[in-house]
PDB file of C-alpha atoms in Angstrom:
ATOM      1  CA  UNK P   1       8.853  -9.905  -1.943  1.00  0.00           C
ATOM      2  CA  UNK P   2       7.982 -11.207   1.378  1.00  0.00           C
ATOM      3  CA  UNK P   3       4.627 -12.974   1.921  1.00  0.00           C
ATOM      4  CA  UNK P   4       3.136 -10.345   4.098  1.00  0.00           C
ATOM      5  CA  UNK P   5       3.819  -7.740   1.412  1.00  0.00           C
ATOM      6  CA  UNK P   6       2.339  -9.941  -1.211  1.00  0.00           C
ATOM      7  CA  UNK P   7      -0.764 -10.430   0.686  1.00  0.00           C
ATOM      8  CA  UNK P   8      -1.189  -6.739   1.030  1.00  0.00           C
ATOM      9  CA  UNK P   9      -1.119  -6.359  -2.692  1.00  0.00           C
ATOM     10  CA  UNK P  10      -3.756  -9.024  -3.011  1.00  0.00           C
ATOM     11  CA  UNK P  11      -6.067  -7.182  -0.298  1.00  0.00           C
ATOM     12  CA  UNK P  12      -5.637  -3.945  -2.391  1.00  0.00           C
ATOM     13  CA  UNK P  13      -6.871  -5.766  -5.394  1.00  0.00           C
ATOM     14  CA  UNK P  14      -9.748  -7.350  -3.661  1.00  0.00           C
ATOM     15  CA  UNK P  15     -10.990  -4.201  -1.959  1.00  0.00           C
ATOM     16  CA  UNK P  16     -10.490  -1.803  -5.037  1.00  0.00           C
ATOM     17  CA  UNK P  17     -12.049  -4.286  -7.585  1.00  0.00           C
ATOM     18  CA  UNK P  18     -14.770  -5.194  -5.002  1.00  0.00           C
ATOM     19  CA  UNK P  19     -15.643  -1.370  -4.741  1.00  0.00           C
ATOM     20  CA  UNK P  20     -15.767  -1.297  -8.584  1.00  0.00           C
ATOM     21  CA  UNK P  21     -18.251  -4.079  -8.711  1.00  0.00           C
ATOM     22  CA  UNK P  22     -20.482  -2.746  -5.794  1.00  0.00           C
ATOM     23  CA  UNK P  23     -20.424   0.932  -7.436  1.00  0.00           C
ATOM     24  CA  UNK P  24     -21.559  -0.738 -10.822  1.00  0.00           C
ATOM     25  CA  UNK P  25     -24.359  -2.549  -8.971  1.00  0.00           C
ATOM     26  CA  UNK P  26     -25.226   0.714  -7.016  1.00  0.00           C
ATOM     27  CA  UNK P  27     -24.513  -1.063  -3.710  1.00  0.00           C
ATOM     28  CA  UNK P  28     -22.425   0.160  -0.663  1.00  0.00           C
ATOM     29  CA  UNK P  29     -18.858  -1.497  -0.455  1.00  0.00           C
ATOM     30  CA  UNK P  30     -18.807  -4.731   1.323  1.00  0.00           C
ATOM     31  CA  UNK P  31     -15.164  -4.406   2.413  1.00  0.00           C
ATOM     32  CA  UNK P  32     -14.606  -4.756   6.008  1.00  0.00           C
ATOM     33  CA  UNK P  33     -13.394  -1.692   8.125  1.00  0.00           C
ATOM     34  CA  UNK P  34     -10.082  -3.215   8.834  1.00  0.00           C
ATOM     35  CA  UNK P  35      -9.428  -3.976   5.087  1.00  0.00           C
ATOM     36  CA  UNK P  36     -10.492  -0.474   4.153  1.00  0.00           C
ATOM     37  CA  UNK P  37      -8.116   0.917   6.757  1.00  0.00           C
ATOM     38  CA  UNK P  38      -5.188  -1.287   5.601  1.00  0.00           C
ATOM     39  CA  UNK P  39      -5.779  -0.358   1.991  1.00  0.00           C
ATOM     40  CA  UNK P  40      -6.055   3.380   2.713  1.00  0.00           C
ATOM     41  CA  UNK P  41      -2.960   3.449   4.754  1.00  0.00           C
ATOM     42  CA  UNK P  42      -0.994   1.414   2.220  1.00  0.00           C
ATOM     43  CA  UNK P  43      -2.109   3.791  -0.531  1.00  0.00           C
ATOM     44  CA  UNK P  44      -1.345   6.923   1.613  1.00  0.00           C
ATOM     45  CA  UNK P  45       2.139   5.646   2.421  1.00  0.00           C
ATOM     46  CA  UNK P  46       3.006   5.060  -1.400  1.00  0.00           C
ATOM     47  CA  UNK P  47       1.553   8.578  -2.207  1.00  0.00           C
ATOM     48  CA  UNK P  48       3.377  10.103   0.811  1.00  0.00           C
ATOM     49  CA  UNK P  49       0.090  11.594   2.076  1.00  0.00           C
ATOM     50  CA  UNK P  50      -0.699  11.151   5.776  1.00  0.00           C
ATOM     51  CA  UNK P  51      -4.047   9.406   6.603  1.00  0.00           C
ATOM     52  CA  UNK P  52      -6.074  11.334   9.026  1.00  0.00           C
ATOM     53  CA  UNK P  53      -8.407   9.779  11.521  1.00  0.00           C
ATOM     54  CA  UNK P  54     -11.301  11.695  10.187  1.00  0.00           C
ATOM     55  CA  UNK P  55     -10.810  10.743   6.590  1.00  0.00           C
ATOM     56  CA  UNK P  56     -13.439   8.847   4.656  1.00  0.00           C
ATOM     57  CA  UNK P  57     -11.579   5.670   3.805  1.00  0.00           C
ATOM     58  CA  UNK P  58     -13.705   4.951   0.741  1.00  0.00           C
ATOM     59  CA  UNK P  59     -13.086   8.454  -0.575  1.00  0.00           C
ATOM     60  CA  UNK P  60      -9.382   8.161   0.090  1.00  0.00           C
ATOM     61  CA  UNK P  61      -9.121   4.813  -1.794  1.00  0.00           C
ATOM     62  CA  UNK P  62     -11.245   5.973  -4.639  1.00  0.00           C
ATOM     63  CA  UNK P  63      -9.061   9.218  -5.047  1.00  0.00           C
ATOM     64  CA  UNK P  64      -5.753   7.535  -4.792  1.00  0.00           C
ATOM     65  CA  UNK P  65      -6.687   4.786  -7.412  1.00  0.00           C
ATOM     66  CA  UNK P  66      -7.959   7.513  -9.791  1.00  0.00           C
ATOM     67  CA  UNK P  67     -11.753   6.653  -9.393  1.00  0.00           C
ATOM     68  CA  UNK P  68     -12.655  10.033  -7.814  1.00  0.00           C
ATOM     69  CA  UNK P  69     -11.378  13.459  -8.323  1.00  0.00           C
ATOM     70  CA  UNK P  70      -9.401  14.837  -5.349  1.00  0.00           C
ATOM     71  CA  UNK P  71     -10.864  17.219  -3.073  1.00  0.00           C
ATOM     72  CA  UNK P  72      -9.188  20.535  -2.107  1.00  0.00           C
ATOM     73  CA  UNK P  73      -8.350  19.287   1.394  1.00  0.00           C
ATOM     74  CA  UNK P  74      -6.518  16.163   0.017  1.00  0.00           C
ATOM     75  CA  UNK P  75      -4.705  18.287  -2.613  1.00  0.00           C
ATOM     76  CA  UNK P  76      -3.481  20.741   0.028  1.00  0.00           C
ATOM     77  CA  UNK P  77      -2.287  17.906   2.224  1.00  0.00           C
ATOM     78  CA  UNK P  78      -0.277  16.312  -0.745  1.00  0.00           C
ATOM     79  CA  UNK P  79       1.251  19.515  -1.437  1.00  0.00           C
ATOM     80  CA  UNK P  80       2.089  20.184   2.247  1.00  0.00           C
ATOM     81  CA  UNK P  81       3.722  16.816   2.712  1.00  0.00           C
ATOM     82  CA  UNK P  82       5.369  16.513  -0.829  1.00  0.00           C
ATOM     83  CA  UNK P  83       3.005  13.796  -1.558  1.00  0.00           C
ATOM     84  CA  UNK P  84       1.672  12.671  -5.010  1.00  0.00           C
ATOM     85  CA  UNK P  85      -1.784  11.835  -6.157  1.00  0.00           C
ATOM     86  CA  UNK P  86      -0.904   9.076  -8.760  1.00  0.00           C
ATOM     87  CA  UNK P  87      -3.940   9.580 -10.848  1.00  0.00           C
ATOM     88  CA  UNK P  88      -2.738  13.253 -11.423  1.00  0.00           C
ATOM     89  CA  UNK P  89       0.891  12.408 -12.054  1.00  0.00           C
TER      90      UNK P  89
END
């Protein structure tokens, strides 16, 4: 694994678990916008679901990591593009 790939995995861990902690404390996420964009894009690429410019990045991350039930729009997009929402199998 290349260093840049490894660092992306660490960023995913930091953002997702940081969101878990801030949720537990009833606080908004503290992840930066570039970090949220990077993680959302990576999760969408792995899931084969295109990331739209109007997507709520926190919602996308929570959904694709199984922390939120997917909305109909994301389910439709997944079906349309042959994508998979990992939490649903």
